[in-house]
Amino acid sequence: MATFSRNVTVNWEGSLMEGKGSAKAGSGAFTLPVSFQRRIGEAEGQTSPEELIAAAHASCFAMALNATVGRKGGAIAKTDVTATVVADKGDAGITITTSKLAVTAHGLTGIAKEQFAEVAREAESKCPVSNALRGSLRIELEAKAV
């Protein structure tokens, strides 16, 4: 078994409310601006932990789905996955409550369209990010093949 790791470094300047920072991938794939004000307000081109979780969940699920479909003898020409992470901000702080996955498979072959939602649910159960999040938040899935 191969063990691997990835990292992101955040450099932050200032207080929580007035401060800002940047999240830089160790791979060099991205450097993204972050701030608390943009986290809870309008994003205005800045990212947040919730958006980064959504990116991780959507990309992981897309890979898990295509692997599951392939193992069943099928293929998808193009897969669109959107993950929407929902959080509540209350007096005690921010609580991440839900990650909603919406997937549309374009050009599904080898699997009946009527079976796609069931295959997608199986893939979600095998997605490493879903499994890391499961128990901490609710995971919802909407799947369709067109």
PDB file of C-alpha atoms in Angstrom:
ATOM      1  CA  MET A   1       0.000   0.000   0.000  1.00  0.00           C
ATOM      2  CA  ALA A   2       1.287   3.445  -0.917  1.00  0.00           C
ATOM      3  CA  THR A   3       1.106   6.186   1.679  1.00  0.00           C
ATOM      4  CA  PHE A   4       0.980   9.772   0.472  1.00  0.00           C
ATOM      5  CA  SER A   5       0.288  13.215   1.856  1.00  0.00           C
ATOM      6  CA  ARG A   6      -0.574  16.677   0.617  1.00  0.00           C
ATOM      7  CA  ASN A   7      -0.283  20.015   2.382  1.00  0.00           C
ATOM      8  CA  VAL A   8      -1.528  23.568   2.255  1.00  0.00           C
ATOM      9  CA  THR A   9       0.139  26.414   4.149  1.00  0.00           C
ATOM     10  CA  VAL A  10      -1.877  29.435   5.246  1.00  0.00           C
ATOM     11  CA  ASN A  11      -0.076  32.686   5.986  1.00  0.00           C
ATOM     12  CA  TRP A  12      -2.350  34.980   8.025  1.00  0.00           C
ATOM     13  CA  GLU A  13      -1.840  38.608   8.997  1.00  0.00           C
ATOM     14  CA  GLY A  14      -3.954  40.527  11.496  1.00  0.00           C
ATOM     15  CA  SER A  15      -6.878  39.762  13.749  1.00  0.00           C
ATOM     16  CA  LEU A  16      -9.771  37.486  12.879  1.00  0.00           C
ATOM     17  CA  MET A  17     -12.126  40.261  11.830  1.00  0.00           C
ATOM     18  CA  GLU A  18      -9.690  42.563  10.020  1.00  0.00           C
ATOM     19  CA  GLY A  19      -7.054  40.053   9.010  1.00  0.00           C
ATOM     20  CA  LYS A  20      -6.529  38.141   5.824  1.00  0.00           C
ATOM     21  CA  GLY A  21      -4.323  35.437   4.482  1.00  0.00           C
ATOM     22  CA  SER A  22      -3.472  33.166   1.613  1.00  0.00           C
ATOM     23  CA  ALA A  23      -3.722  29.408   1.313  1.00  0.00           C
ATOM     24  CA  LYS A  24      -0.910  27.959  -0.811  1.00  0.00           C
ATOM     25  CA  ALA A  25      -0.852  24.363  -1.993  1.00  0.00           C
ATOM     26  CA  GLY A  26       2.428  22.564  -1.391  1.00  0.00           C
ATOM     27  CA  SER A  27       2.138  21.222  -4.945  1.00  0.00           C
ATOM     28  CA  GLY A  28       2.081  24.751  -6.341  1.00  0.00           C
ATOM     29  CA  ALA A  29      -1.349  24.098  -7.864  1.00  0.00           C
ATOM     30  CA  PHE A  30      -2.936  27.154  -6.249  1.00  0.00           C
ATOM     31  CA  THR A  31      -2.569  30.164  -4.000  1.00  0.00           C
ATOM     32  CA  LEU A  32      -5.930  31.455  -2.802  1.00  0.00           C
ATOM     33  CA  PRO A  33      -6.854  34.523  -0.730  1.00  0.00           C
ATOM     34  CA  VAL A  34      -8.842  33.926   2.482  1.00  0.00           C
ATOM     35  CA  SER A  35     -10.482  36.187   5.062  1.00  0.00           C
ATOM     36  CA  PHE A  36     -13.086  35.746   7.766  1.00  0.00           C
ATOM     37  CA  GLN A  37     -15.198  38.612   6.442  1.00  0.00           C
ATOM     38  CA  ARG A  38     -15.371  36.961   3.009  1.00  0.00           C
ATOM     39  CA  ARG A  39     -15.994  33.571   4.669  1.00  0.00           C
ATOM     40  CA  ILE A  40     -19.285  34.634   6.233  1.00  0.00           C
ATOM     41  CA  GLY A  41     -20.221  37.389   3.766  1.00  0.00           C
ATOM     42  CA  GLU A  42     -20.024  37.691   0.015  1.00  0.00           C
ATOM     43  CA  ALA A  43     -16.988  35.773  -1.252  1.00  0.00           C
ATOM     44  CA  GLU A  44     -15.750  38.546  -3.573  1.00  0.00           C
ATOM     45  CA  GLY A  45     -13.087  36.285  -5.081  1.00  0.00           C
ATOM     46  CA  GLN A  46     -11.803  34.885  -1.801  1.00  0.00           C
ATOM     47  CA  THR A  47     -12.169  31.298  -0.637  1.00  0.00           C
ATOM     48  CA  SER A  48     -13.063  29.713   2.688  1.00  0.00           C
ATOM     49  CA  PRO A  49     -12.536  26.433   4.516  1.00  0.00           C
ATOM     50  CA  GLU A  50     -16.075  25.442   3.496  1.00  0.00           C
ATOM     51  CA  GLU A  51     -15.348  26.059  -0.184  1.00  0.00           C
ATOM     52  CA  LEU A  52     -12.112  24.085   0.053  1.00  0.00           C
ATOM     53  CA  ILE A  53     -14.018  21.188   1.666  1.00  0.00           C
ATOM     54  CA  ALA A  54     -16.534  21.403  -1.196  1.00  0.00           C
ATOM     55  CA  ALA A  55     -13.690  21.268  -3.737  1.00  0.00           C
ATOM     56  CA  ALA A  56     -12.199  18.228  -2.042  1.00  0.00           C
ATOM     57  CA  HIS A  57     -15.573  16.472  -1.812  1.00  0.00           C
ATOM     58  CA  ALA A  58     -16.598  17.165  -5.429  1.00  0.00           C
ATOM     59  CA  SER A  59     -13.281  16.082  -6.927  1.00  0.00           C
ATOM     60  CA  CYS A  60     -13.013  12.962  -4.765  1.00  0.00           C
ATOM     61  CA  PHE A  61     -16.593  11.915  -5.513  1.00  0.00           C
ATOM     62  CA  ALA A  62     -16.073  12.427  -9.275  1.00  0.00           C
ATOM     63  CA  MET A  63     -13.106  10.042  -9.123  1.00  0.00           C
ATOM     64  CA  ALA A  64     -14.945   7.498  -6.943  1.00  0.00           C
ATOM     65  CA  LEU A  65     -17.988   7.607  -9.224  1.00  0.00           C
ATOM     66  CA  ASN A  66     -16.021   7.057 -12.419  1.00  0.00           C
ATOM     67  CA  ALA A  67     -14.072   4.216 -10.771  1.00  0.00           C
ATOM     68  CA  THR A  68     -17.296   2.550  -9.598  1.00  0.00           C
ATOM     69  CA  VAL A  69     -18.949   2.927 -12.995  1.00  0.00           C
ATOM     70  CA  GLY A  70     -15.817   1.493 -14.663  1.00  0.00           C
ATOM     71  CA  ARG A  71     -15.741  -1.517 -12.327  1.00  0.00           C
ATOM     72  CA  LYS A  72     -19.324  -2.239 -13.360  1.00  0.00           C
ATOM     73  CA  GLY A  73     -18.382  -2.199 -17.059  1.00  0.00           C
ATOM     74  CA  GLY A  74     -19.709   1.281 -17.758  1.00  0.00           C
ATOM     75  CA  ALA A  75     -18.245   4.621 -18.730  1.00  0.00           C
ATOM     76  CA  ILE A  76     -19.204   8.292 -18.503  1.00  0.00           C
ATOM     77  CA  ALA A  77     -18.117  10.688 -21.255  1.00  0.00           C
ATOM     78  CA  LYS A  78     -18.363  13.749 -18.967  1.00  0.00           C
ATOM     79  CA  THR A  79     -19.198  14.051 -15.273  1.00  0.00           C
ATOM     80  CA  ASP A  80     -20.364  17.293 -13.651  1.00  0.00           C
ATOM     81  CA  VAL A  81     -20.222  17.269  -9.837  1.00  0.00           C
ATOM     82  CA  THR A  82     -21.118  20.191  -7.589  1.00  0.00           C
ATOM     83  CA  ALA A  83     -20.588  19.967  -3.852  1.00  0.00           C
ATOM     84  CA  THR A  84     -22.323  22.608  -1.758  1.00  0.00           C
ATOM     85  CA  VAL A  85     -21.137  22.822   1.835  1.00  0.00           C
ATOM     86  CA  VAL A  86     -23.628  24.412   4.219  1.00  0.00           C
ATOM     87  CA  ALA A  87     -22.620  25.997   7.531  1.00  0.00           C
ATOM     88  CA  ASP A  88     -24.459  27.759  10.327  1.00  0.00           C
ATOM     89  CA  LYS A  89     -22.928  30.668  12.237  1.00  0.00           C
ATOM     90  CA  GLY A  90     -24.280  31.011  15.732  1.00  0.00           C
ATOM     91  CA  ASP A  91     -23.166  32.394  19.068  1.00  0.00           C
ATOM     92  CA  ALA A  92     -20.904  29.363  19.625  1.00  0.00           C
ATOM     93  CA  GLY A  93     -19.188  29.782  16.248  1.00  0.00           C
ATOM     94  CA  ILE A  94     -19.458  28.112  12.857  1.00  0.00           C
ATOM     95  CA  THR A  95     -20.807  24.583  12.433  1.00  0.00           C
ATOM     96  CA  ILE A  96     -20.538  22.805   9.098  1.00  0.00           C
ATOM     97  CA  THR A  97     -23.798  20.873   8.761  1.00  0.00           C
ATOM     98  CA  THR A  98     -24.131  19.447   5.261  1.00  0.00           C
ATOM     99  CA  SER A  99     -22.345  18.612   2.049  1.00  0.00           C
ATOM    100  CA  LYS A 100     -24.755  18.303  -0.859  1.00  0.00           C
ATOM    101  CA  LEU A 101     -23.429  16.447  -3.900  1.00  0.00           C
ATOM    102  CA  ALA A 102     -25.196  16.947  -7.225  1.00  0.00           C
ATOM    103  CA  VAL A 103     -23.917  14.880 -10.141  1.00  0.00           C
ATOM    104  CA  THR A 104     -24.920  14.746 -13.773  1.00  0.00           C
ATOM    105  CA  ALA A 105     -23.450  12.032 -15.985  1.00  0.00           C
ATOM    106  CA  HIS A 106     -23.322  12.886 -19.684  1.00  0.00           C
ATOM    107  CA  GLY A 107     -22.901  10.031 -22.141  1.00  0.00           C
ATOM    108  CA  LEU A 108     -23.367   7.140 -19.697  1.00  0.00           C
ATOM    109  CA  THR A 109     -22.779   3.781 -21.377  1.00  0.00           C
ATOM    110  CA  GLY A 110     -22.795   0.207 -20.105  1.00  0.00           C
ATOM    111  CA  ILE A 111     -25.193   1.010 -17.220  1.00  0.00           C
ATOM    112  CA  ALA A 112     -28.906   1.768 -17.518  1.00  0.00           C
ATOM    113  CA  LYS A 113     -29.794   5.373 -16.705  1.00  0.00           C
ATOM    114  CA  GLU A 114     -32.394   4.038 -14.263  1.00  0.00           C
ATOM    115  CA  GLN A 115     -29.592   2.375 -12.259  1.00  0.00           C
ATOM    116  CA  PHE A 116     -27.310   5.410 -12.161  1.00  0.00           C
ATOM    117  CA  ALA A 117     -28.574   6.849  -8.854  1.00  0.00           C
ATOM    118  CA  GLU A 118     -27.938   3.481  -7.148  1.00  0.00           C
ATOM    119  CA  VAL A 119     -24.421   3.290  -8.606  1.00  0.00           C
ATOM    120  CA  ALA A 120     -23.797   6.893  -7.502  1.00  0.00           C
ATOM    121  CA  ARG A 121     -24.876   6.034  -3.925  1.00  0.00           C
ATOM    122  CA  GLU A 122     -22.447   3.092  -3.939  1.00  0.00           C
ATOM    123  CA  ALA A 123     -19.652   5.380  -5.177  1.00  0.00           C
ATOM    124  CA  GLU A 124     -20.432   7.945  -2.475  1.00  0.00           C
ATOM    125  CA  SER A 125     -20.045   5.227   0.161  1.00  0.00           C
ATOM    126  CA  LYS A 126     -16.532   4.510  -1.192  1.00  0.00           C
ATOM    127  CA  CYS A 127     -15.404   8.138  -1.568  1.00  0.00           C
ATOM    128  CA  PRO A 128     -12.538   8.774   0.904  1.00  0.00           C
ATOM    129  CA  VAL A 129     -13.600  12.381   1.516  1.00  0.00           C
ATOM    130  CA  SER A 130     -17.219  11.323   2.127  1.00  0.00           C
ATOM    131  CA  ASN A 131     -15.953   8.736   4.579  1.00  0.00           C
ATOM    132  CA  ALA A 132     -13.778  11.320   6.354  1.00  0.00           C
ATOM    133  CA  LEU A 133     -16.753  13.687   6.666  1.00  0.00           C
ATOM    134  CA  ARG A 134     -19.392  11.065   7.462  1.00  0.00           C
ATOM    135  CA  GLY A 135     -20.586  11.311  11.048  1.00  0.00           C
ATOM    136  CA  SER A 136     -19.519  14.966  11.271  1.00  0.00           C
ATOM    137  CA  LEU A 137     -22.091  16.310   8.845  1.00  0.00           C
ATOM    138  CA  ARG A 138     -25.002  15.165   6.698  1.00  0.00           C
ATOM    139  CA  ILE A 139     -24.159  14.061   3.146  1.00  0.00           C
ATOM    140  CA  GLU A 140     -26.882  14.409   0.535  1.00  0.00           C
ATOM    141  CA  LEU A 141     -26.701  13.087  -3.041  1.00  0.00           C
ATOM    142  CA  GLU A 142     -28.673  13.941  -6.149  1.00  0.00           C
ATOM    143  CA  ALA A 143     -27.679  11.917  -9.214  1.00  0.00           C
ATOM    144  CA  LYS A 144     -28.932  11.930 -12.798  1.00  0.00           C
ATOM    145  CA  ALA A 145     -27.761  10.626 -16.142  1.00  0.00           C
ATOM    146  CA  VAL A 146     -28.630  12.552 -19.271  1.00  0.00           C
TER     147      VAL A 146
END
